[in-house]
Structures are given as C-alpha cells and as structure tokens.
XYZ file of C-alpha atoms in Angstrom:
659
model
C -173.444 106.568 12.770
C -170.658 104.062 12.073
C -168.205 106.886 11.379
C -169.046 108.514 14.703
C -168.247 105.226 16.454
C -164.727 105.455 15.044
C -164.363 109.009 16.340
C -165.709 108.194 19.796
C -163.420 105.173 19.978
C -160.446 107.541 19.630
C -161.808 109.710 22.440
C -162.139 106.658 24.691
C -158.644 105.514 23.707
C -157.329 108.944 24.737
C -159.051 108.659 28.126
C -157.539 105.193 28.607
C -154.105 106.452 27.600
C -154.296 109.238 30.176
C -155.369 106.738 32.829
C -152.687 104.270 31.735
C -150.042 106.957 31.876
C -151.017 108.335 35.285
C -152.270 105.553 37.555
C -149.514 102.931 36.991
C -146.848 105.628 37.291
C -148.270 106.786 40.598
C -148.589 103.186 41.714
C -144.940 102.496 40.829
C -143.787 105.476 42.902
C -145.918 104.385 45.879
C -145.444 100.644 45.510
C -149.200 100.135 45.034
C -149.673 96.790 43.265
C -153.291 97.461 42.343
C -152.494 100.714 40.558
C -149.504 99.159 38.765
C -151.712 96.308 37.564
C -153.911 98.823 35.749
C -151.138 99.288 33.148
C -151.723 96.016 31.311
C -155.491 96.410 31.197
C -155.397 99.953 29.843
C -152.714 99.054 27.285
C -154.822 96.257 25.798
C -157.986 98.379 25.925
C -156.233 101.231 24.094
C -155.330 98.864 21.300
C -158.894 97.540 21.026
C -160.423 101.000 20.744
C -157.842 102.329 18.279
C -158.208 99.126 16.225
C -161.982 99.708 16.184
C -161.441 103.267 14.998
C -159.059 102.123 12.259
C -161.518 99.427 11.158
C -164.288 102.036 10.890
C -162.139 104.293 8.684
C -161.210 101.302 6.511
C -164.914 100.446 6.169
C -165.648 104.010 5.048
C -163.022 103.653 2.306
C -164.224 100.228 1.176
C -167.867 101.340 0.791
C -166.819 104.750 -0.630
C -168.591 106.774 2.069
C -168.120 110.238 0.586
C -169.733 111.916 3.551
C -166.280 111.550 5.147
C -163.912 114.285 3.970
C -160.851 112.041 4.214
C -162.449 109.470 1.893
C -163.469 112.160 -0.602
C -159.938 113.536 -0.816
C -158.190 110.176 -1.217
C -160.519 107.684 -2.865
C -162.717 106.969 -5.868
C -165.389 104.396 -6.585
C -163.444 102.972 -9.561
C -160.302 102.243 -7.551
C -159.458 98.550 -7.029
C -160.240 97.258 -3.536
C -156.535 96.943 -2.641
C -155.972 100.634 -3.326
C -159.099 101.596 -1.401
C -157.740 99.784 1.650
C -154.161 101.036 1.287
C -155.553 104.513 0.623
C -156.576 104.570 4.300
C -152.957 105.374 5.174
C -152.071 107.072 1.880
C -152.774 110.465 3.456
C -151.778 112.410 6.550
C -154.801 111.709 8.766
C -155.072 108.015 7.985
C -151.335 107.423 8.231
C -151.274 109.056 11.672
C -154.074 106.725 12.754
C -151.995 103.776 11.514
C -148.996 105.222 13.416
C -150.984 105.285 16.657
C -152.488 101.850 15.976
C -149.005 100.351 15.786
C -147.938 102.320 18.853
C -150.744 100.895 21.008
C -150.222 97.467 19.427
C -146.684 97.373 20.796
C -147.964 98.483 24.182
C -150.530 95.680 24.172
C -147.845 93.155 23.181
C -145.675 94.230 26.112
C -148.693 93.891 28.392
C -149.508 90.384 27.153
C -146.075 88.859 26.549
C -143.838 90.300 29.267
C -144.903 88.205 32.221
C -141.292 87.895 33.373
C -140.900 91.635 33.788
C -140.885 92.949 37.355
C -144.261 94.548 37.997
C -142.793 97.973 38.753
C -140.678 98.067 35.581
C -143.600 96.852 33.474
C -145.883 99.499 34.944
C -143.372 102.244 34.205
C -142.746 101.015 30.650
C -146.463 100.909 29.842
C -146.980 104.241 31.550
C -144.386 105.913 29.286
C -145.925 104.183 26.273
C -149.364 105.445 27.276
C -148.156 109.036 27.547
C -146.754 108.809 24.001
C -150.078 107.371 22.833
C -152.000 110.127 24.593
C -149.934 112.834 22.905
C -150.528 111.484 19.410
C -154.191 110.662 20.031
C -154.661 114.253 21.142
C -152.866 115.397 17.983
C -155.213 113.330 15.813
C -158.377 114.522 17.558
C -157.393 118.204 17.503
C -155.409 118.671 14.279
C -155.789 115.535 12.130
C -159.260 114.087 12.606
C -159.873 111.495 9.841
C -163.613 111.357 10.564
C -164.659 114.894 9.590
C -168.004 114.920 7.776
C -169.089 116.755 4.621
C -172.668 117.936 4.144
C -173.806 117.590 1.454
C -171.691 114.619 0.483
C -170.253 114.723 -3.061
C -171.149 111.964 -5.496
C -167.537 111.069 -6.252
C -164.103 111.289 -4.669
C -161.005 113.117 -5.879
C -158.958 109.909 -6.149
C -155.679 108.973 -4.475
C -152.360 110.429 -5.594
C -151.507 108.309 -8.676
C -147.967 107.707 -7.434
C -149.482 105.960 -4.418
C -151.787 103.686 -6.410
C -149.404 100.777 -6.179
C -148.992 97.620 -4.118
C -145.988 99.333 -2.533
C -148.361 101.544 -0.539
C -149.950 98.430 0.943
C -146.570 97.143 2.154
C -144.054 99.953 2.674
C -145.768 102.286 5.215
C -146.984 99.513 7.579
C -143.527 97.918 7.621
C -141.796 101.248 8.112
C -144.157 102.264 10.917
C -143.689 98.924 12.660
C -139.991 99.770 12.712
C -140.351 103.470 13.511
C -142.907 103.045 16.248
C -141.408 99.814 17.569
C -138.437 101.861 18.733
C -140.789 103.454 21.271
C -140.562 100.286 23.413
C -136.790 100.639 23.801
C -137.366 104.305 24.652
C -139.988 103.394 27.247
C -137.656 100.808 28.781
C -134.879 103.403 28.969
C -137.082 106.000 30.685
C -138.485 103.373 33.062
C -134.975 102.236 33.947
C -133.847 105.798 34.648
C -136.861 106.358 36.914
C -136.529 103.006 38.653
C -132.740 103.101 38.864
C -132.461 99.451 37.771
C -130.174 99.012 34.769
C -128.443 95.645 34.526
C -127.939 92.625 32.285
C -131.545 91.522 32.780
C -132.745 94.928 31.531
C -130.609 94.562 28.395
C -132.050 91.105 27.767
C -135.599 92.429 28.077
C -134.876 95.299 25.665
C -133.089 93.325 22.958
C -136.044 91.379 21.470
C -138.177 94.513 21.158
C -135.326 96.447 19.568
C -134.543 93.549 17.246
C -138.192 93.277 16.206
C -138.330 96.973 15.355
C -134.998 96.711 13.528
C -136.278 93.840 11.364
C -139.388 95.748 10.341
C -137.404 98.929 9.740
C -134.965 97.028 7.518
C -137.823 95.603 5.468
C -139.611 98.955 5.332
C -136.569 100.842 4.048
C -135.805 98.119 1.497
C -139.410 98.053 0.261
C -139.490 101.833 -0.001
C -136.250 101.794 -1.974
C -137.576 99.209 -4.431
C -140.914 101.006 -4.736
C -139.183 104.261 -5.695
C -136.898 102.320 -8.049
C -139.675 100.891 -10.181
C -142.395 103.510 -9.709
C -140.647 106.831 -10.333
C -139.022 105.702 -13.591
C -135.624 107.300 -12.944
C -133.783 104.042 -12.368
C -132.318 104.925 -8.979
C -132.809 103.051 -5.727
C -131.624 105.724 -3.249
C -131.504 109.496 -3.633
C -130.497 110.681 -0.143
C -133.851 112.424 0.000
C -134.335 114.030 3.463
C -137.310 111.789 4.173
C -135.338 108.716 3.112
C -132.670 109.856 5.541
C -135.309 110.263 8.243
C -135.960 106.519 8.141
C -132.302 105.591 7.700
C -131.093 107.437 10.818
C -133.225 105.408 13.287
C -132.003 102.251 11.525
C -128.385 103.222 12.125
C -129.100 104.098 15.762
C -131.100 100.893 16.316
C -128.241 98.841 14.840
C -125.847 100.485 17.295
C -128.324 99.898 20.142
C -128.562 96.186 19.350
C -124.795 95.758 19.548
C -124.487 97.918 22.649
C -127.194 95.888 24.415
C -125.169 92.738 23.737
C -122.200 94.198 25.619
C -124.467 95.263 28.458
C -126.081 91.836 28.669
C -122.823 89.891 28.558
C -120.538 92.163 30.572
C -122.835 94.778 32.227
C -120.747 97.448 30.501
C -121.821 100.477 28.412
C -124.901 101.039 30.595
C -125.032 104.805 30.143
C -124.303 104.534 26.427
C -127.012 101.908 25.879
C -129.623 104.024 27.651
C -128.582 107.032 25.559
C -128.880 105.046 22.325
C -132.359 103.850 23.280
C -133.420 107.467 23.740
C -131.690 108.608 20.542
C -133.248 105.895 18.394
C -136.836 106.838 19.163
C -135.944 110.532 19.137
C -134.797 110.129 15.537
C -138.064 108.336 14.761
C -140.006 111.301 16.168
C -137.790 113.647 14.168
C -138.638 111.711 11.021
C -142.343 112.021 11.829
C -141.906 115.769 12.246
C -140.022 116.164 8.953
C -142.656 114.253 6.988
C -145.649 116.086 8.452
C -144.501 119.592 9.309
C -144.311 121.113 5.850
C -140.610 121.996 6.240
C -139.759 119.570 3.433
C -140.998 119.338 -0.114
C -140.721 115.682 -1.035
C -142.613 112.936 -2.817
C -142.617 111.227 0.601
C -144.098 114.144 2.550
C -147.678 113.711 3.783
C -148.590 117.188 4.966
C -147.687 120.840 4.480
C -149.730 122.372 7.295
C -147.423 124.355 9.619
C -150.008 124.183 12.440
C -149.682 120.416 12.518
C -145.928 120.790 12.335
C -145.886 123.014 15.416
C -148.059 120.510 17.302
C -145.683 117.644 16.460
C -142.699 119.852 17.288
C -144.174 120.417 20.740
C -144.615 116.653 21.194
C -141.045 116.129 20.031
C -139.693 118.745 22.440
C -141.630 117.353 25.395
C -140.561 113.748 24.966
C -137.039 114.252 23.654
C -136.334 117.185 25.934
C -137.839 115.416 28.916
C -135.922 112.212 28.171
C -132.573 113.949 27.885
C -133.252 116.004 31.004
C -134.007 112.839 32.948
C -130.909 111.205 31.486
C -128.732 114.148 32.500
C -130.159 113.993 36.018
C -129.778 110.243 36.547
C -126.792 109.249 34.385
C -124.279 110.225 37.059
C -125.735 107.677 39.470
C -125.285 104.758 37.047
C -122.296 102.465 37.469
C -120.018 101.956 34.501
C -119.981 98.160 34.661
C -117.221 95.734 33.653
C -113.850 96.808 32.277
C -112.352 95.419 29.082
C -109.281 95.764 26.904
C -109.481 97.742 23.641
C -108.766 94.523 21.687
C -111.747 92.425 22.750
C -115.236 91.655 21.593
C -116.497 94.557 23.682
C -113.926 96.790 21.997
C -115.092 95.665 18.550
C -118.694 96.419 19.460
C -117.704 99.834 20.818
C -115.942 100.576 17.510
C -119.111 99.466 15.751
C -121.129 101.895 17.884
C -118.776 104.814 17.364
C -118.730 104.464 13.589
C -122.497 103.908 13.336
C -123.327 106.922 15.487
C -120.778 109.086 13.634
C -122.356 108.017 10.335
C -125.806 108.750 11.762
C -124.612 112.206 12.850
C -123.308 112.825 9.334
C -126.672 111.970 7.802
C -128.401 114.146 10.414
C -126.209 117.157 9.613
C -126.654 116.708 5.864
C -130.418 116.474 6.315
C -130.986 119.348 8.743
C -128.301 121.834 7.666
C -130.230 123.113 4.596
C -133.346 123.546 6.745
C -131.454 125.398 9.470
C -129.673 127.618 6.948
C -132.925 128.543 5.240
C -134.601 129.282 8.576
C -131.749 131.517 9.753
C -130.681 133.274 6.551
C -133.361 132.561 3.952
C -130.715 131.017 1.704
C -131.659 127.756 0.006
C -129.072 125.085 -0.665
C -129.277 121.429 -1.589
C -127.206 118.721 0.087
C -127.231 115.678 -2.134
C -125.412 112.487 -2.999
C -121.895 113.989 -3.384
C -121.848 115.125 0.254
C -123.058 111.794 1.598
C -120.769 109.810 -0.697
C -117.760 111.750 0.610
C -118.698 111.569 4.294
C -120.897 108.558 4.943
C -119.075 106.154 2.641
C -115.591 106.504 4.171
C -117.034 105.899 7.653
C -118.612 102.657 6.520
C -115.401 101.184 5.099
C -113.567 100.685 8.424
C -116.786 99.452 10.012
C -117.280 96.805 7.328
C -113.630 95.795 7.542
C -113.981 95.292 11.297
C -117.287 93.349 11.227
C -115.816 89.844 10.661
C -113.237 90.326 13.451
C -115.771 90.856 16.242
C -117.121 87.289 16.586
C -113.566 85.883 16.666
C -112.450 88.056 19.580
C -112.870 86.874 23.165
C -114.779 88.847 25.772
C -112.735 91.132 28.044
C -109.406 90.529 26.258
C -108.990 89.262 22.702
C -106.180 88.200 20.392
C -106.257 90.163 17.141
C -103.551 87.998 15.570
C -105.446 84.780 16.244
C -108.633 86.356 14.866
C -106.752 87.402 11.736
C -105.454 83.878 11.244
C -108.989 82.510 11.378
C -109.991 84.988 8.706
C -107.152 84.173 6.299
C -109.475 82.332 3.929
C -111.848 85.324 3.808
C -108.915 87.657 3.177
C -107.608 85.353 0.433
C -111.005 85.270 -1.248
C -111.230 89.076 -1.175
C -107.727 89.460 -2.621
C -108.502 86.914 -5.326
C -111.430 89.080 -6.410
C -109.144 92.106 -6.723
C -106.406 90.263 -8.635
C -108.751 88.508 -11.053
C -110.819 91.672 -11.517
C -107.774 93.800 -12.307
C -106.608 91.209 -14.816
C -109.978 91.199 -16.581
C -111.074 94.839 -16.253
C -107.925 96.860 -15.679
C -107.142 99.642 -13.236
C -110.150 101.913 -14.065
C -112.298 99.488 -12.069
C -109.884 99.307 -9.112
C -112.100 101.239 -6.667
C -115.163 99.194 -7.582
C -113.170 95.994 -7.255
C -112.110 97.057 -3.773
C -115.814 97.432 -2.910
C -116.575 93.980 -4.296
C -113.641 92.569 -2.320
C -115.077 94.201 0.798
C -118.421 92.504 0.141
C -116.693 89.126 -0.332
C -114.725 89.750 2.875
C -118.006 90.252 4.759
C -119.753 87.212 3.303
C -116.872 84.766 3.581
C -115.978 86.192 7.001
C -119.513 85.440 8.227
C -119.264 81.885 6.895
C -115.810 81.516 8.476
C -117.294 82.239 11.889
C -119.668 79.305 11.643
C -116.959 77.157 10.116
C -114.696 77.915 13.071
C -117.376 77.299 15.668
C -118.367 73.976 14.116
C -114.703 72.976 13.511
C -115.482 72.402 9.847
C -112.624 70.543 8.199
C -111.009 69.684 11.533
C -113.517 67.068 12.624
C -115.886 64.771 10.756
C -118.866 66.244 8.916
C -121.199 64.479 11.322
C -119.453 66.109 14.270
C -119.527 69.528 12.566
C -123.234 69.075 11.905
C -123.811 68.184 15.552
C -121.885 71.255 16.684
C -123.790 73.472 14.274
C -127.137 72.145 15.479
C -126.051 72.857 19.042
C -125.159 76.503 18.394
C -127.605 79.112 19.717
C -129.954 80.443 17.076
C -128.712 83.917 17.894
C -125.239 82.865 16.692
C -126.707 81.668 13.412
C -128.771 84.860 13.212
C -125.670 87.018 13.622
C -123.889 85.128 10.852
C -126.865 85.381 8.491
C -127.314 89.120 9.171
C -123.619 89.852 8.590
C -123.736 87.766 5.395
C -126.750 89.821 4.274
C -124.790 93.047 4.740
C -122.158 91.663 2.368
C -124.848 90.761 -0.182
C -126.270 94.292 -0.075
C -122.809 95.885 -0.358
C -122.098 93.722 -3.407
C -125.331 94.843 -5.034
C -124.638 98.517 -4.289
C -121.105 98.416 -5.665
C -121.898 96.378 -8.771
C -125.025 98.313 -9.759
C -123.248 101.642 -9.237
C -119.967 100.795 -10.962
C -121.235 98.725 -13.887
C -124.597 100.352 -14.573
C -125.208 100.976 -18.288
C -127.665 103.614 -19.536
C -128.893 104.394 -23.029
C -131.368 107.126 -24.046
C -132.742 106.913 -27.588
C -135.747 107.988 -29.632
C -137.447 105.033 -31.323
C -140.271 104.371 -33.744
C -142.018 101.007 -34.117
C -139.670 98.487 -35.729
C -136.482 100.216 -34.580
C -134.014 98.694 -32.141
C -131.662 99.689 -29.356
C -128.722 97.631 -28.096
C -127.537 97.538 -24.500
C -124.766 95.112 -23.685
C -125.507 91.774 -25.331
C -129.243 92.419 -25.573
C -131.191 93.975 -28.427
C -134.591 95.572 -27.791
C -137.012 95.958 -30.687
C -139.925 98.374 -30.391
C -142.910 96.366 -31.660
C -145.645 98.962 -31.269
C -148.129 100.685 -29.013
C -150.698 99.079 -26.726
C -153.728 101.120 -25.544
C -154.382 101.024 -21.793
C -157.475 101.594 -19.695
C -158.040 100.635 -16.098
C -159.833 102.104 -13.112
C -159.223 105.844 -13.091
C -156.529 105.999 -15.756
C -155.971 105.692 -19.487
C -152.679 105.491 -21.274
C -150.364 103.844 -23.726
C -147.934 100.994 -23.352
C -145.057 100.189 -25.667
C -144.208 96.544 -26.330
C -140.552 95.597 -26.697
C -139.111 92.259 -27.688
C -135.763 91.482 -26.073
C -133.304 89.256 -27.949
C -129.957 87.868 -26.961
C -127.850 85.955 -29.435
C -130.774 86.089 -31.886
C -133.135 84.359 -29.454
C -136.150 86.008 -27.837
C -135.546 86.074 -24.093
C -138.289 88.434 -22.891
C -141.033 90.886 -23.797
C -141.440 94.155 -21.895
C -144.213 96.755 -21.781
C -143.398 100.075 -20.073
C -146.350 102.438 -19.809
C -147.324 106.091 -19.789
C -150.544 106.631 -17.848
C -152.861 109.598 -17.380
C -154.990 109.535 -14.244
C -158.042 111.403 -15.463
C -159.525 112.482 -12.127
C -156.398 114.373 -11.045
C -155.156 114.895 -14.636
C -151.750 113.583 -13.579
C -149.400 111.587 -15.844
C -147.196 108.806 -14.483
C -144.494 106.556 -15.883
C -144.591 102.821 -15.225
C -141.220 101.217 -15.864
C -140.859 97.678 -17.201
C -138.293 95.533 -15.401
C -136.996 92.115 -16.335
C -134.689 90.204 -14.021
C -131.846 88.084 -15.394
C -130.239 86.260 -12.494
C -129.509 89.061 -10.021
C -129.223 91.750 -12.719
C -132.098 93.679 -14.258
C -133.040 95.213 -17.580
C -135.004 98.403 -16.929
C -137.004 100.283 -19.578
C -138.762 103.593 -19.001
C -140.679 105.804 -21.446
C -140.321 109.512 -22.050
C -142.441 111.780 -24.216
C -144.256 110.469 -27.290
C -144.298 112.771 -30.341
C -147.107 113.065 -32.872
C -145.251 110.934 -35.441
C -144.982 107.989 -33.019
C -141.371 108.554 -32.024
C -140.850 107.780 -28.338
C -138.024 108.690 -25.997
C -136.862 105.466 -24.361
C -134.499 105.180 -21.416
C -132.877 101.753 -21.082
C -130.726 100.618 -18.167
C -128.742 97.492 -17.475
C -128.431 97.177 -13.688
C -125.684 94.730 -12.778
C -126.552 92.641 -9.681
C -128.980 95.339 -8.509
C -131.406 92.756 -7.076
C -128.774 91.852 -4.481
C -129.446 95.179 -2.735
C -132.922 94.068 -1.692
C -132.054 90.396 -1.402
C -129.381 91.378 1.133
C -132.003 93.260 3.156
C -134.176 90.136 3.185
C -131.203 88.059 4.330
C -130.427 90.574 7.106
C -134.046 90.421 8.253
C -133.943 86.621 8.171
C -130.931 86.810 10.474
C -132.866 89.022 12.851
C -135.863 86.683 12.846
C -133.557 83.706 13.445
C -132.080 85.490 16.452
C -135.560 86.286 17.742
C -136.396 82.594 17.642
C -133.616 81.957 20.167
C -135.351 81.048 23.408
C -133.156 83.422 25.418
C -134.537 86.367 23.484
C -138.122 85.140 23.382
C -138.520 84.636 27.111
C -136.226 87.403 28.364
C -134.620 87.115 31.756
C -136.112 84.171 33.616
C -137.769 84.588 36.957
C -135.846 83.174 39.879
C -137.154 79.764 40.827
C -139.316 79.664 43.896
C -137.749 77.863 46.783
C -139.774 74.774 47.576
C -140.957 74.502 51.175
C -141.360 70.955 52.495
C -144.767 70.160 53.890
C -144.490 68.726 57.377
C -145.861 65.248 57.817
C -149.008 65.036 59.890
C-alpha cells in the first residue's frame, strides 16, 4: 500500500501542475488577483507531493521491497545503506523522479522567497514552471513509472551497476540536477517577461540569484563527475569530451554567459534581447542534455536509458518548450528596446566579448557533439569526434577570453580606458612573464606552449588579486585604511574576484597535469619495483577482498622517496558476483597538489600483474579551482542586493489628521 501512495502522489502532483500552469496564467492575462495567487499554493503543494513520492521510493529501496520492479533491477539486500539510497537515482526511472523533485523544489522556492516580485510576473513564472513540471510528471507516469509492481516478487534483486556503487553517485547526480534544473527558473523568467512585456534592470536583478545558484551547483556537479570518472574508471583521465559530459558542459557555458549579460542589463539596461535569448538557450541545452542521456541515441557510461519510445516522448517535450520559447521570442523580440549605448572599450564591451566567445565555444561543443549523431541519422555513417577536434577548436577560443578576463573589472561603464586598465595590470603581466622566462631557463623550449598556459593561469590569478588591491588602494594607503575599504566592498565584488581566481587555479591544474603527466606501464611480481620520477613503488603482495556483493584482490604497494617510506597504496580488482562484472579501483595518493595514481590490469596465473602508474602534476588544482569558483558564486549570493532582489518602492506615508 505504501508504494501505491507514492504513485498516487505523482498523479496528484500532475493535477496540481496542470492547475498551477493554467489558472495563474489565465489570471495574469485577466488581471485576476485571486487566480494569480493560486500559483504559490500549487507550487508548494507540487513539491510536497513529489517529495512524498520520492520518499516512498527511497523507503522501498531501504527495506529492499522486491515487489517493486525498479528496486529489483537496481538493488540487493547486501548493498550498504548508502548505495541503497543513492541507487534510487542510479537508474532511469528514479533519476527522472529526482529531476522532477528538484524542478518542483525550485518552483516552491520561488513561491516562498520571491515576495518582492510583482504578482503578475510571479504568477507567470510559476505558471511556466508548472507546465514544465506537468510535462515531465506525465512522462514519468506514462513511460517511466518507478512504482511498477512484480507478482510474484523475487527473493533477491539484480544489484546496481557496479560502476555506480560509489559515493560519487550520492553526490554527483543531485548536484548536477540542481544545476541543470535550476536553469528552468531563468527560462521561466524569460518566458514570463516576453508575455508580460516587462524587461528592465529589476528583471535582471531578480534573475541573477537564481541563475547564479544553478551555476554554482552545475560547477560542483561537473567537477564531481570529472573526479568520479578520474578515480573510478581507472584510465587516469579527468575529461574525455564524452557527448554526455558535453551535455552538462554546454549549459554551464551558456549560464556563465547569461550571468555576465544580466550584469550589463542590470547596470545599464542594455543587452535585453540577448539576455532573454541566453536564458532560453541555457535551459534548452539542459533539456537537450536530458534527451541525449535518456533517448538511446548515445552509447555512454553516463547514459541512463536506451528505450527509443522514451526518447521520442522527451523529444516531443523538448520541441514543445524550446520551439514554443523561440517562437514567442521571435514574435516579441522586435518590441523590446535595446537599452543604453556604450563604447566598444568599456566594461559592457568586455562583457559582450565574454558573451561572444562563450557562446561561440558552446556552439563548437554543440556541433562536435551532435554532428556524429546527425551524420549517422542521415547517411548511416559512423564517425567519432574526440579530443583532437575540441582541442583545436575550443581551446583557441578560450585563450582570448582568459586574456581579457582581468581587464573587465578595471574598465569603466559606458566608456573605458584600456591603457589605464593595462597599467593597473602591469604586476600581473610581469608575474606571467616571469613564469615564462624562468620556465624556459629551467625546462627549455619544448615546454614553451605549456609555459604559456601556466603564464595565462598566473595572469588570471594575479589579475584577480590586482582588482581587489586596486579597489582597496593596497600599498597607496595604510593597511588599516585598505582593510576598511576591503570590508566596505560589496560581497559581489569579492565573489567576482574569487571566481576569477578559481578559473586561474583550474587552468593551472589543466595545463600542468596535461603537459607534465608521467605514465609507466609495467608487469610486476611481488617484491619487484617500478620507479616514476623520484618515487619508487614496491609490490608487496596480494590482499584478498570481500565486501557486500563483490569479491576481489588488492595489491599492496609501498612508496618510497629518498629511501624513506612515504605512503602505502592498495589498488583493487573487484568482481561483482551478482552481475558477474569486473571493475578496477584505482589507488590515489596526494602529494601537495599532485597525485600518484596506480591502477591494476590483468593478473596472470604466475602472479604477474600489469600495473599502470601515473604521476599527475598539480592535477588536484583542477577540482580545487572549481571549489574556489563555487565559493565565489556563494559569496556573491550572500550580497544583500542579490538575496533580496529589487526592493519594493516604499509606501508613501499618509498623515493622520488630528481629531
């Protein structure tokens, strides 16, 4: 009976979504306050019912209720509790329920924390959000019901995909979905603005915190997914330009452009049409990613489903919302004013350059991702577009963008002085050049390209610090005065600096780990050694493994440097007995920001083992930079201007006549 409650809760949530999409919209068109007020109530109620449904499915996993088909296919009684819970979304049906849960969560948050929004705009935003919820709730109930029963119920489940039995499954999908689905709020604001005809600085200020929130989660989700693949798959790479990886990266690029475009719109009421278009594009790319993962058009370790019927259903949803949004945009864009004018050399101009390069890079990733699919659909020919294509196209677009990033904050609004900005960045330029000169002296010309990348990272980091140094007059006034000025800066200014610094940290990690990565593949027997750099690894012997639904063998290595033991490492080869699937568990040891990475290959009958050993220079900076970028976003969100949105106009006080 409990399982049926979860199913009925979805049906009720669908009814509420239909009501929340229809009544407030009609009320907004007619100016009916009572109908518009329904939006908040239905949004919160949708969340409560979907949350109940999700809780019921989680309960079925925790108690191993094998009368539920979804539990049978993705769980086992011997799984640890963490993997039972994360297994809820480790499959197509459960992950779609999580997707919708986050969707209605954002709608409920808008309903509860957007008191400053005009009632009509709020009603339209929640109405659009409800229609999206209704579409995906209908999809779940018709094509992806997680509550289907089995009779008779089997005694045991088939276990979860072994690659997903990791703490990464508990963290990566929820974070990624919070970013993916969070973009729906910006989309809803854009559609509401086009319907209402009100697009101004206040609108941009209302949109920014929701976009920034989604961007923060998306940044964390992509970074976590990258690290999960890095340590779980055993191949030592952190990004493969997999089509599904690209599907999450494209909304991130578009959301980054949207954030910067909204700043221009808020400050100068310029780029109105472009900002609305970016808001539509960002969520459209999120829907495209959902389609790619679940349609069966891709074969990927990330793909959840291969059922073409589900793919067609999602394609219809995608066409309705994306097609409808662009049709509305084409109809209403001509009536929107362009806003303030500005010179090419200005802060607005720098942000426009940022937008152009980000959207061009996003288009490049989109073409590289979809071209093989389109070619196969039209001609039957199969091709693979991999890292070489993206390295030759995406990389060169990022270089001018990263060079321009430190200039933006030093340029004035409307008309800037590029020479003065350059003078303020002389220290950053000197630091970058020092890296090149010293690096060439130590490493020679073969490392020139890598050294240029490192110099670019230093340019970004020192440039970000220079901005704060300039704004606090560091070195030109007393430290106490600089401290006072720094404390008086808006948190959004600090957030921008921290986020830009984080980009430099990530770039440094990418360049260093790519250019100075060392790899050794050897076959070892117990007692034998392998040397990588200054470290010597000795294979001590085998360690039997048994846990939950797997058995296997670990190999213990002792790591020495300069004759001293600095670490022990135990990579593993596991066999998950229920699915008869082997996996490789890499052993990773961090030294500073660099990592020693050991992965096992096949083990022969005589005990000889293929061992793959990597030295990853500064690789941890890739993910540390993502954390720093997110910290910058959170710091900006804590700025009161972004938390409260556009303030309501103060009510004019009316004096009470004396009696």
